[in-house]
PDB file of C-alpha atoms in Angstrom:
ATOM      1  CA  UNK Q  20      85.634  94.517  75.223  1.00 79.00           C
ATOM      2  CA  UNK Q  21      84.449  91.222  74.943  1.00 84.00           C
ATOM      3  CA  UNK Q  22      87.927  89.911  73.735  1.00 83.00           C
ATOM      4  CA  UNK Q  23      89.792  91.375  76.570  1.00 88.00           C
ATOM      5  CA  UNK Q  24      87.675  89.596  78.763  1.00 91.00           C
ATOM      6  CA  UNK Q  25      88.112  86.614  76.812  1.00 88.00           C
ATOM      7  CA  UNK Q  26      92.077  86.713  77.603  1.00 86.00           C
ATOM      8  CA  UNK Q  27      91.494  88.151  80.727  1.00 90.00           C
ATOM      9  CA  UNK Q  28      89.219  84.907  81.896  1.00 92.00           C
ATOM     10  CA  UNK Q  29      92.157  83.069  79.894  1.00 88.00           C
ATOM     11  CA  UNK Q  30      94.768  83.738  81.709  1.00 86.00           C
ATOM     12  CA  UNK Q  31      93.415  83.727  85.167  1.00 90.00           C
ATOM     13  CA  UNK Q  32      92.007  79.608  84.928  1.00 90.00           C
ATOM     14  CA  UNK Q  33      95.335  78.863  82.899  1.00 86.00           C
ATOM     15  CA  UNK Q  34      97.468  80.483  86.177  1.00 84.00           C
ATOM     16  CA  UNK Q  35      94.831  79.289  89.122  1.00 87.00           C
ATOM     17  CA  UNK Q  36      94.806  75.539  87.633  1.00 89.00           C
ATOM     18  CA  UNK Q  37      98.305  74.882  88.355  1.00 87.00           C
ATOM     19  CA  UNK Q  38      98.926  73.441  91.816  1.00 90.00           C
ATOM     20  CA  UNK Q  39     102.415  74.651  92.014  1.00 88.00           C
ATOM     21  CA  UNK Q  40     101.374  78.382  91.550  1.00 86.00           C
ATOM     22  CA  UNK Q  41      98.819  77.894  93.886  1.00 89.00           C
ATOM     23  CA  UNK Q  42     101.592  77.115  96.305  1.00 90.00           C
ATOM     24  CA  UNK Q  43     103.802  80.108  95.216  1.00 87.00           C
ATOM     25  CA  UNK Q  44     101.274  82.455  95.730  1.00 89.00           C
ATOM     26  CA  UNK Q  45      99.173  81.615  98.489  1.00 90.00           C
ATOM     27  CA  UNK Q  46     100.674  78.777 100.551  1.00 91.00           C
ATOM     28  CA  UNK Q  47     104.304  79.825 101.183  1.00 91.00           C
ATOM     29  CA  UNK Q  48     103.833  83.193 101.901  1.00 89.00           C
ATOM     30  CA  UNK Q  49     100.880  81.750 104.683  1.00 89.00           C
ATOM     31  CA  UNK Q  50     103.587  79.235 105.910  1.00 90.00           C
ATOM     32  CA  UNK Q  51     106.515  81.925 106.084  1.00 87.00           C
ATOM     33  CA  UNK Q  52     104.336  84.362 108.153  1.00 84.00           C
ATOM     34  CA  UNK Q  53     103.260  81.607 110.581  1.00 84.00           C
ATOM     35  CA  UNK Q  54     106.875  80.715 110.929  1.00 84.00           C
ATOM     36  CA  UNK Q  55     108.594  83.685 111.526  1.00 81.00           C
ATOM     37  CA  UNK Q  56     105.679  85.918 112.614  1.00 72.00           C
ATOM     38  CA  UNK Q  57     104.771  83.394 115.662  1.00 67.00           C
ATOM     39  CA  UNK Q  58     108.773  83.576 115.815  1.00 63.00           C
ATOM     40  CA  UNK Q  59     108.708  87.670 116.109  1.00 56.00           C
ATOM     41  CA  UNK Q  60     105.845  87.413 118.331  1.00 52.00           C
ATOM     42  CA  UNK Q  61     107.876  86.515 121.373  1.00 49.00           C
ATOM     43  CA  UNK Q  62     110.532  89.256 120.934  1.00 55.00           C
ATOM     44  CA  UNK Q  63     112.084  91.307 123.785  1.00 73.00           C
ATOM     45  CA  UNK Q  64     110.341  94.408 124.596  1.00 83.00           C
ATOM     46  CA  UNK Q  65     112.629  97.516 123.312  1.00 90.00           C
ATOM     47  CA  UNK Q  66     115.148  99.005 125.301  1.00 92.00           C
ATOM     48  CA  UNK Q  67     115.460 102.751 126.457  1.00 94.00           C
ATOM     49  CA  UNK Q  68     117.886 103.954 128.649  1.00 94.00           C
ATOM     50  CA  UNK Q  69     117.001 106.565 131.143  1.00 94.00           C
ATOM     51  CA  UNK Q  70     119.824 108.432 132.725  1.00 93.00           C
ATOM     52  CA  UNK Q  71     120.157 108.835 136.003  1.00 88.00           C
ATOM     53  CA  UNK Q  72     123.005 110.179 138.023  1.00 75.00           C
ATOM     54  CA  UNK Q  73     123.595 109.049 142.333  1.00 71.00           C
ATOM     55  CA  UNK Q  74     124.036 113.616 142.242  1.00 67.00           C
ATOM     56  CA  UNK Q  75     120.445 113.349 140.801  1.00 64.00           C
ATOM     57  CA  UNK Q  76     117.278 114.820 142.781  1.00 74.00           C
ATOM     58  CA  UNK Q  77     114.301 113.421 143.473  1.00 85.00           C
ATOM     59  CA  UNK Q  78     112.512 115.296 140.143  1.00 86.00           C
ATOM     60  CA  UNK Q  79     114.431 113.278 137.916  1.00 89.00           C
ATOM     61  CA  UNK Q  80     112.836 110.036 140.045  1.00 89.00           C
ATOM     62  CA  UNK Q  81     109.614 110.934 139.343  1.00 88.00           C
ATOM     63  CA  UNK Q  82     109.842 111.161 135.884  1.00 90.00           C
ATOM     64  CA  UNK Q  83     111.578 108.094 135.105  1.00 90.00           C
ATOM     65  CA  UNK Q  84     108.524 107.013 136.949  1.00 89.00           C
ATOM     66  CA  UNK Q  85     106.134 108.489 134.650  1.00 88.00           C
ATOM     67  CA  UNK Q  86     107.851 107.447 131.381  1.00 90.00           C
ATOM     68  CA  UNK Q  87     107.864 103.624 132.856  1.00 88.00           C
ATOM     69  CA  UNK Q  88     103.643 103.485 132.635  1.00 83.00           C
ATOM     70  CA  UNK Q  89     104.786 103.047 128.961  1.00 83.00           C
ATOM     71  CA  UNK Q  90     104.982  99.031 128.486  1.00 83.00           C
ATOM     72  CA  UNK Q  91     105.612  98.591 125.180  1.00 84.00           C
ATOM     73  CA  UNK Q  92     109.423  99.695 126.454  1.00 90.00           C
ATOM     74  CA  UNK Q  93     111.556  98.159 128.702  1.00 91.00           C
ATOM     75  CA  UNK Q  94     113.104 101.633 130.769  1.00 93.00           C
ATOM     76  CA  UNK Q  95     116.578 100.936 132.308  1.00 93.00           C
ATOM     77  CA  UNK Q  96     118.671 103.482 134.801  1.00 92.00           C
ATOM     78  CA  UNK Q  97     122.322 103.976 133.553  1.00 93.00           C
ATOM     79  CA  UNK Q  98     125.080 106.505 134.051  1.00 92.00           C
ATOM     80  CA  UNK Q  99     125.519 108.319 131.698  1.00 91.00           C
ATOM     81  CA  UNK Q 100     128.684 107.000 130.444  1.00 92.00           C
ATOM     82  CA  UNK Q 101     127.215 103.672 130.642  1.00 93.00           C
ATOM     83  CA  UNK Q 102     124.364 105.391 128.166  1.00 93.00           C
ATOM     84  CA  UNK Q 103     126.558 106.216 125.610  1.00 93.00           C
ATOM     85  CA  UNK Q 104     128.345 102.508 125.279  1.00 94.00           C
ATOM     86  CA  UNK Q 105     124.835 101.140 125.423  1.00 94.00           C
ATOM     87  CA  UNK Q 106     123.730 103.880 122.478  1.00 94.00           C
ATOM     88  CA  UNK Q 107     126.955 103.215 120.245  1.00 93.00           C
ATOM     89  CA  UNK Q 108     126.649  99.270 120.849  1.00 93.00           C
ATOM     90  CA  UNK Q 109     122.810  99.431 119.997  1.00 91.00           C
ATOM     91  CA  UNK Q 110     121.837  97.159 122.582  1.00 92.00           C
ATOM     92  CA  UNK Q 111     118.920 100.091 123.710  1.00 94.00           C
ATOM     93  CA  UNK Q 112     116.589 102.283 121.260  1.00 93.00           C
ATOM     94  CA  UNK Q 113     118.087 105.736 122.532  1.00 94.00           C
ATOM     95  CA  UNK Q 114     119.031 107.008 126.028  1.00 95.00           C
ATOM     96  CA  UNK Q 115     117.037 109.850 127.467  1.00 94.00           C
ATOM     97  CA  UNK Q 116     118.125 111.985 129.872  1.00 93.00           C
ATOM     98  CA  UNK Q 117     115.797 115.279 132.040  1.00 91.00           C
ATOM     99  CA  UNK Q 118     117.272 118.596 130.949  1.00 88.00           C
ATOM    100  CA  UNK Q 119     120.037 120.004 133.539  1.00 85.00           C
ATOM    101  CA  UNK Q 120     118.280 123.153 133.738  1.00 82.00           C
ATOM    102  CA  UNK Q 121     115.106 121.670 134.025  1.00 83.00           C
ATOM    103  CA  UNK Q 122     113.201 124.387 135.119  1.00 80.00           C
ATOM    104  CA  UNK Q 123     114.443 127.016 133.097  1.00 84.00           C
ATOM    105  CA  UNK Q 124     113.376 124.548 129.920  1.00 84.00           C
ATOM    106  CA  UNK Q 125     109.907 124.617 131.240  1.00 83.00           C
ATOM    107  CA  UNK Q 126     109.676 128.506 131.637  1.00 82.00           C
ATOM    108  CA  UNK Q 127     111.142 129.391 128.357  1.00 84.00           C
ATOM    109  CA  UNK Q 128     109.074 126.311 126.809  1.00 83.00           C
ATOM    110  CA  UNK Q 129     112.484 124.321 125.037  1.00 87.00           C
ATOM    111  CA  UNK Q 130     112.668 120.444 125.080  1.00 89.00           C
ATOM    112  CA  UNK Q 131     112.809 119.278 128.878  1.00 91.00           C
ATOM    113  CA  UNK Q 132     114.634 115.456 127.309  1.00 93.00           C
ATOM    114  CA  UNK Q 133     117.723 115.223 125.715  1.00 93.00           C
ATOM    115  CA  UNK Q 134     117.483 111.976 123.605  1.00 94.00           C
ATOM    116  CA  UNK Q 135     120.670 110.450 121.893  1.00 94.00           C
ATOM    117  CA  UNK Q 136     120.059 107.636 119.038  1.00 94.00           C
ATOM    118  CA  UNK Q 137     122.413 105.509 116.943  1.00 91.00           C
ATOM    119  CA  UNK Q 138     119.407 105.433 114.453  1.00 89.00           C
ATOM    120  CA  UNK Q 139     116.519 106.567 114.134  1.00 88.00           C
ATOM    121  CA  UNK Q 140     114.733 103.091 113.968  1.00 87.00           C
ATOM    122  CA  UNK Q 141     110.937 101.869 113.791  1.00 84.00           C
ATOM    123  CA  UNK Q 142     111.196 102.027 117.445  1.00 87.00           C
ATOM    124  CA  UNK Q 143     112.766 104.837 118.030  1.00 90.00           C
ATOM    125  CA  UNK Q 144     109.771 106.650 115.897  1.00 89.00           C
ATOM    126  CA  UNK Q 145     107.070 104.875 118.674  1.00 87.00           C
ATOM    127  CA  UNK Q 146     109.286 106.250 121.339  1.00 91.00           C
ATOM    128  CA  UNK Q 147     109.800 109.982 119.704  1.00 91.00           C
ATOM    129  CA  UNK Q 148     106.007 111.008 120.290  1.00 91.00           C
ATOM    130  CA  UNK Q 149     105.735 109.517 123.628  1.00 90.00           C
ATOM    131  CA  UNK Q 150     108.207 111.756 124.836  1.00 92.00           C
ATOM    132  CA  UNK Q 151     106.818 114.508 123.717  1.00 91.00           C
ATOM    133  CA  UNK Q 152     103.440 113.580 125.050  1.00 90.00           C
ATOM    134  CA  UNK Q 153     104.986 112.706 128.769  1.00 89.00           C
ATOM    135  CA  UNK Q 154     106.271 116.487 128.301  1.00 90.00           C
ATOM    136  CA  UNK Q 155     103.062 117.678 127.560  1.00 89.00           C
ATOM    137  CA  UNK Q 156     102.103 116.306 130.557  1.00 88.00           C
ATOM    138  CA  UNK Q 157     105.078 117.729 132.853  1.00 89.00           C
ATOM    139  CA  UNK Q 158     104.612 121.208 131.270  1.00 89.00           C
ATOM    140  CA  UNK Q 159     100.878 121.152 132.338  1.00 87.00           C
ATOM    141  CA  UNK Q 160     101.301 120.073 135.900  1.00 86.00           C
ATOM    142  CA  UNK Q 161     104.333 122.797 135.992  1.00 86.00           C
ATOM    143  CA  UNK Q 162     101.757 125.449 135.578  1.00 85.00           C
ATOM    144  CA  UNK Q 163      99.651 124.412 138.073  1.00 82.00           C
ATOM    145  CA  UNK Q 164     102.159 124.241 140.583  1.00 81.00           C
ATOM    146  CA  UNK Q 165     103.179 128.145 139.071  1.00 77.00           C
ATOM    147  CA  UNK Q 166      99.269 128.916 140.851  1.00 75.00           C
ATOM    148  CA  UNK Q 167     100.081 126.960 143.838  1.00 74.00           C
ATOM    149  CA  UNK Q 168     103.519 128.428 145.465  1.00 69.00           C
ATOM    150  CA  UNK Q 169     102.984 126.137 147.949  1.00 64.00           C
ATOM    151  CA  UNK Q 170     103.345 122.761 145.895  1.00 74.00           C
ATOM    152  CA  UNK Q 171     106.648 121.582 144.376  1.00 82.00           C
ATOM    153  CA  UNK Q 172     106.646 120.124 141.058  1.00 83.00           C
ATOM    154  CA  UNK Q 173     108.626 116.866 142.575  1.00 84.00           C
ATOM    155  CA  UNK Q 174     105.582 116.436 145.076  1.00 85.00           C
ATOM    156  CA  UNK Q 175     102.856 117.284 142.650  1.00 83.00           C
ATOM    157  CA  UNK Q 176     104.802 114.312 140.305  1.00 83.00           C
ATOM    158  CA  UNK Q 177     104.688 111.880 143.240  1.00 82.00           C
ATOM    159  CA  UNK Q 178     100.820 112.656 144.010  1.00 80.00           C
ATOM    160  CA  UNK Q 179     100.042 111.770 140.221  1.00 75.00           C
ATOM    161  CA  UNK Q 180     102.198 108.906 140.020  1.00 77.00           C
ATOM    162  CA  UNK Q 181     100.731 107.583 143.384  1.00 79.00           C
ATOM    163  CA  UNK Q 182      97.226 107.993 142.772  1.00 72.00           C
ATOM    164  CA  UNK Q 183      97.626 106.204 139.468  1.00 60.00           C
ATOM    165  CA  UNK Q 184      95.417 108.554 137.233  1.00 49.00           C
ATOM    166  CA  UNK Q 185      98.478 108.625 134.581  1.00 51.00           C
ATOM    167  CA  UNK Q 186      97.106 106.412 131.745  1.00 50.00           C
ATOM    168  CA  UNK Q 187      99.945 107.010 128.901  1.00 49.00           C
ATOM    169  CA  UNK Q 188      98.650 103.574 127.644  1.00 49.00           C
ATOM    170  CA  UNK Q 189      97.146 103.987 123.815  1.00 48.00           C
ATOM    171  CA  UNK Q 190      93.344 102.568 123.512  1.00 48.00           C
ATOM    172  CA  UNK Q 191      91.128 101.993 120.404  1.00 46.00           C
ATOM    173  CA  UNK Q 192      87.859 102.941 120.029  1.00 45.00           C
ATOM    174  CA  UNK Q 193      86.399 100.277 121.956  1.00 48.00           C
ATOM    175  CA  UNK Q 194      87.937 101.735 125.064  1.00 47.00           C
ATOM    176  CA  UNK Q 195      91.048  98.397 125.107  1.00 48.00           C
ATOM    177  CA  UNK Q 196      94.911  98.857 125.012  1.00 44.00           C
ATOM    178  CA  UNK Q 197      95.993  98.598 121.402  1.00 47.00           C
ATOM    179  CA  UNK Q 198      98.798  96.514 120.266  1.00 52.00           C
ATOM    180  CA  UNK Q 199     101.486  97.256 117.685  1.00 55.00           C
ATOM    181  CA  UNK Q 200     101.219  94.974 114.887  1.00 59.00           C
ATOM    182  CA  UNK Q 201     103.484  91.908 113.930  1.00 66.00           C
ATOM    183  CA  UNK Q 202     104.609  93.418 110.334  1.00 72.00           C
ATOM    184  CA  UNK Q 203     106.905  90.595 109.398  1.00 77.00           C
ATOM    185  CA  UNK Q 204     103.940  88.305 108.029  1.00 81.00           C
ATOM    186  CA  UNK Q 205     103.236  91.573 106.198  1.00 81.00           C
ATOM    187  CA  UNK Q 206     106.603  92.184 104.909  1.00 83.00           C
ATOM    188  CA  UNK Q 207     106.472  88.445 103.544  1.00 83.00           C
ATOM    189  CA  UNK Q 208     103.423  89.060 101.718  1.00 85.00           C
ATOM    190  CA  UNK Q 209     104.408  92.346 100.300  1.00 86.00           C
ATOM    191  CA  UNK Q 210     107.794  90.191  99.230  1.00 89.00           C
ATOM    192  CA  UNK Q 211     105.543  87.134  97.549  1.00 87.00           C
ATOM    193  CA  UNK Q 212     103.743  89.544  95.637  1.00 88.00           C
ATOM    194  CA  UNK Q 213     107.207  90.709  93.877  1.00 88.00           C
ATOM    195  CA  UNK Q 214     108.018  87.836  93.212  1.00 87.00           C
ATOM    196  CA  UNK Q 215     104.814  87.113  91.532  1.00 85.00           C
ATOM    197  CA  UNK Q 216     105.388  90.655  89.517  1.00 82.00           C
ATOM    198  CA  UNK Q 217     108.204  89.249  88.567  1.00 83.00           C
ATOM    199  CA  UNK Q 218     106.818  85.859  87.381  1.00 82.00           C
ATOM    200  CA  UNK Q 219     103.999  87.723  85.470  1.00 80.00           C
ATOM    201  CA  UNK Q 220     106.747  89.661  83.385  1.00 78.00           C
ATOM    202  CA  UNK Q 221     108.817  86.345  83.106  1.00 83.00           C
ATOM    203  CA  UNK Q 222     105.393  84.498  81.475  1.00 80.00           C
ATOM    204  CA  UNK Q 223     105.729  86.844  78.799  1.00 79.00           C
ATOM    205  CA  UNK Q 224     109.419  87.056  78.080  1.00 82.00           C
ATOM    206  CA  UNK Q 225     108.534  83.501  77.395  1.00 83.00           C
ATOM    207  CA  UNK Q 226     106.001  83.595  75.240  1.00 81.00           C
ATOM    208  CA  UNK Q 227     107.862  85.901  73.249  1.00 82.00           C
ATOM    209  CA  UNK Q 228     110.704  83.498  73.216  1.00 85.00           C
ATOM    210  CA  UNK Q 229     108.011  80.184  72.274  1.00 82.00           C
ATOM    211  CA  UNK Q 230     106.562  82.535  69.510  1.00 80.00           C
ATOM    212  CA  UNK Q 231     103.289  82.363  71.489  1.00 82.00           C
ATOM    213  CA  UNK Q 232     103.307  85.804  71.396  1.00 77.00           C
ATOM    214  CA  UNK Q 233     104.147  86.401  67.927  1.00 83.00           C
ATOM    215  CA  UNK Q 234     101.245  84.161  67.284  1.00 83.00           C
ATOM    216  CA  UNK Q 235      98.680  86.573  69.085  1.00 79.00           C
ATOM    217  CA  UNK Q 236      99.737  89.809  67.198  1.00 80.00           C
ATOM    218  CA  UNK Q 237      98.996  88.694  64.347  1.00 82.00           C
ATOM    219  CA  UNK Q 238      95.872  87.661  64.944  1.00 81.00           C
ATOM    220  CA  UNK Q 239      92.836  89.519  63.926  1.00 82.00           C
ATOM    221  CA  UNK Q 240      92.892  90.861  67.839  1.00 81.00           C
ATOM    222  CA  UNK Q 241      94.196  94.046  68.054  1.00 84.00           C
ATOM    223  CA  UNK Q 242      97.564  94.160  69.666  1.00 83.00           C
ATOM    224  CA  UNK Q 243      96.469  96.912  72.422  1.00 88.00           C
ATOM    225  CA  UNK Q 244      93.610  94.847  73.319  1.00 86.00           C
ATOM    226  CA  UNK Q 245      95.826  91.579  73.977  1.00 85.00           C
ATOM    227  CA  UNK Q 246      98.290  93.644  76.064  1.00 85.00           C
ATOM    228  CA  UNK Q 247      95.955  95.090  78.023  1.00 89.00           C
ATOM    229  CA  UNK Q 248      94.081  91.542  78.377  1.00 88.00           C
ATOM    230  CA  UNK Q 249      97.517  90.539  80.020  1.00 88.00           C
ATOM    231  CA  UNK Q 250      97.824  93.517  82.067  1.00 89.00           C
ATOM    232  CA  UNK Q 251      94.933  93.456  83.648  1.00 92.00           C
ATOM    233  CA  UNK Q 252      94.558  89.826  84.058  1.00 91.00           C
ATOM    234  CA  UNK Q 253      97.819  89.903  86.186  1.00 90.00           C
ATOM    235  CA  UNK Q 254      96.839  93.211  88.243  1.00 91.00           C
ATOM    236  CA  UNK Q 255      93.609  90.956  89.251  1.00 92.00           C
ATOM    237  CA  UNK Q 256      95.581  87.998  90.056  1.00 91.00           C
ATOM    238  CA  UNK Q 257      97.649  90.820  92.132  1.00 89.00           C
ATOM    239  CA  UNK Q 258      94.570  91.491  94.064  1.00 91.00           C
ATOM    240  CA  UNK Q 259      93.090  88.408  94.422  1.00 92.00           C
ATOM    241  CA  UNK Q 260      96.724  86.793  95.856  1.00 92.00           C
ATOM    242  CA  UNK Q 261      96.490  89.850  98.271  1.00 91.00           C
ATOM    243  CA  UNK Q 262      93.008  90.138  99.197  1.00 92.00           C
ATOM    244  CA  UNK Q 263      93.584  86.340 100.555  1.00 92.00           C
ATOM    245  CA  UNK Q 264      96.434  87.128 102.774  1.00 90.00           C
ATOM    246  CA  UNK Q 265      95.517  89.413 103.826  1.00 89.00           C
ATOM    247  CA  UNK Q 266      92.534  88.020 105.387  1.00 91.00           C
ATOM    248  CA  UNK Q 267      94.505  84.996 106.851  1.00 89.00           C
ATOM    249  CA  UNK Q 268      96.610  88.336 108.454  1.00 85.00           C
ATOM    250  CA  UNK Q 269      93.705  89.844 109.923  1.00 85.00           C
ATOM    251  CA  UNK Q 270      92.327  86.788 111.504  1.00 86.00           C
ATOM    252  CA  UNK Q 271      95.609  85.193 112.588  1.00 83.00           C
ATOM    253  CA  UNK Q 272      98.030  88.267 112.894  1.00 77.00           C
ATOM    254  CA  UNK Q 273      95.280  91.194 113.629  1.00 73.00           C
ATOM    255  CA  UNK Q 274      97.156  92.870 110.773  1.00 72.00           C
ATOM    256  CA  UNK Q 275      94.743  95.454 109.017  1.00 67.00           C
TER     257      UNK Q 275
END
């Protein structure tokens, strides 16, 4: 055990001495994610289309309303012609649009929003559940205007959506609005850490090629021993090249 160590120990002061893989590792993929992550930071909100006809009642109003509490998306009214060139040209996420036979989707329980995608992007799966939440919500208030004849489901949307108590926004455990996460500073780490995979294998392709290699098999070390010296040596130097980015993520990119 003792000689793995050895190696082990070996190999991590002989890669952590040298300046320029200090650089590799840690400071370029830090510099990259500052870069471009402050970059990504001030994106455009994505789009949605919401379609809604002048021939359009008041229902469909009310909805549109209800699905614009979401922030995180910036909702648009289109035609629906004007959808579909906005879908095809992927300027939007997907265009949504309130069942024609709205009603008769909400008493035999089918999908109440027809959604149309180019591609189903990371977006579009934020936007896919929220959908289905906001008709969670409509199928719920549709049933207690069933109890109450007297109430339309149009009016019992514009009560809610006046009085406010429609909170669609997500919240973590201490009670504030969550924020998606900037992944491109973690894509760039991920990408640095391939690249030192890649170097790792590369060290040893060229001590093979110097005869270092040669030199260490036939020493009185047994051969497994030396290659799992390397190995793990490596898949700490994996860990320790993550552990500190991810830490500069977490405080400067509240990546987690």
């Amino acid at each position: 055990m003792h000689k793995i160590l050895a190696i082990i120990t070996l190999k991590l002061k002989e890669t952590l001495k040298s300046p320029l893989t200090l650089i590799f590792l840690f400071v370029m993929p830090i510099v990259f994610s500052f870069i471009f992550g402050s970059t990504a930071s001030d994106s455009k909100k994505p789009t949605v289309a919401f379609i809604l006809e002048p021939s359009q009642g008041k229902l469909d109003q009310e909805i549109f309303q209800i699905l614009e509490k979401n922030t995180k998306f910036l909702w648009v009214k289109a035609t629906e012609r004007d959808a579909k060139d906005l879908v095809s040209e992927e300027k939007v996420v997907a265009s949504v649009k309130v069942a024609n036979q709205l009603k008769s989707h909400l008493k035999e329980n089918k999908e109440i929003f027809d959604v149309t995608v180019y591609k189903k992007t990371e977006e579009y799966a934020v936007l896919s559940p929220y959908l289905k939440e906001t008709a969670t919500i409509i199928y719920q208030i549709n049933q207690g205007v069933k109890k109450q004849k007297s109430v339309s489901l149009s009016n019992a949307l514009n009560k809610l959506n006046e009085s406010g108590t429609i909170s669609l926004i997500e919240k973590n455990q201490d009670d504030q609005a969550s924020q998606q996460p900037n992944l491109i500073p973690l894509g760039f780490t991920i990408m640095f850490m391939m690249f030192a995979i890649s170097s790792s294998v590369s060290s040893i392709h060229l001590e093979y090629k110097d005869y270092t290699w040669q030199r260490l098999l036939s020493s009185p070390i047994h051969k497994i021993y030396v290659l799992l010296g390397y190995l793990v040596a490596y898949f700490l130097l994996g860990w320790i090249q993550l552990g500190v980015l991810l830490t500069v993520l977490s405080v400067f990119f509240h990546v987690y």
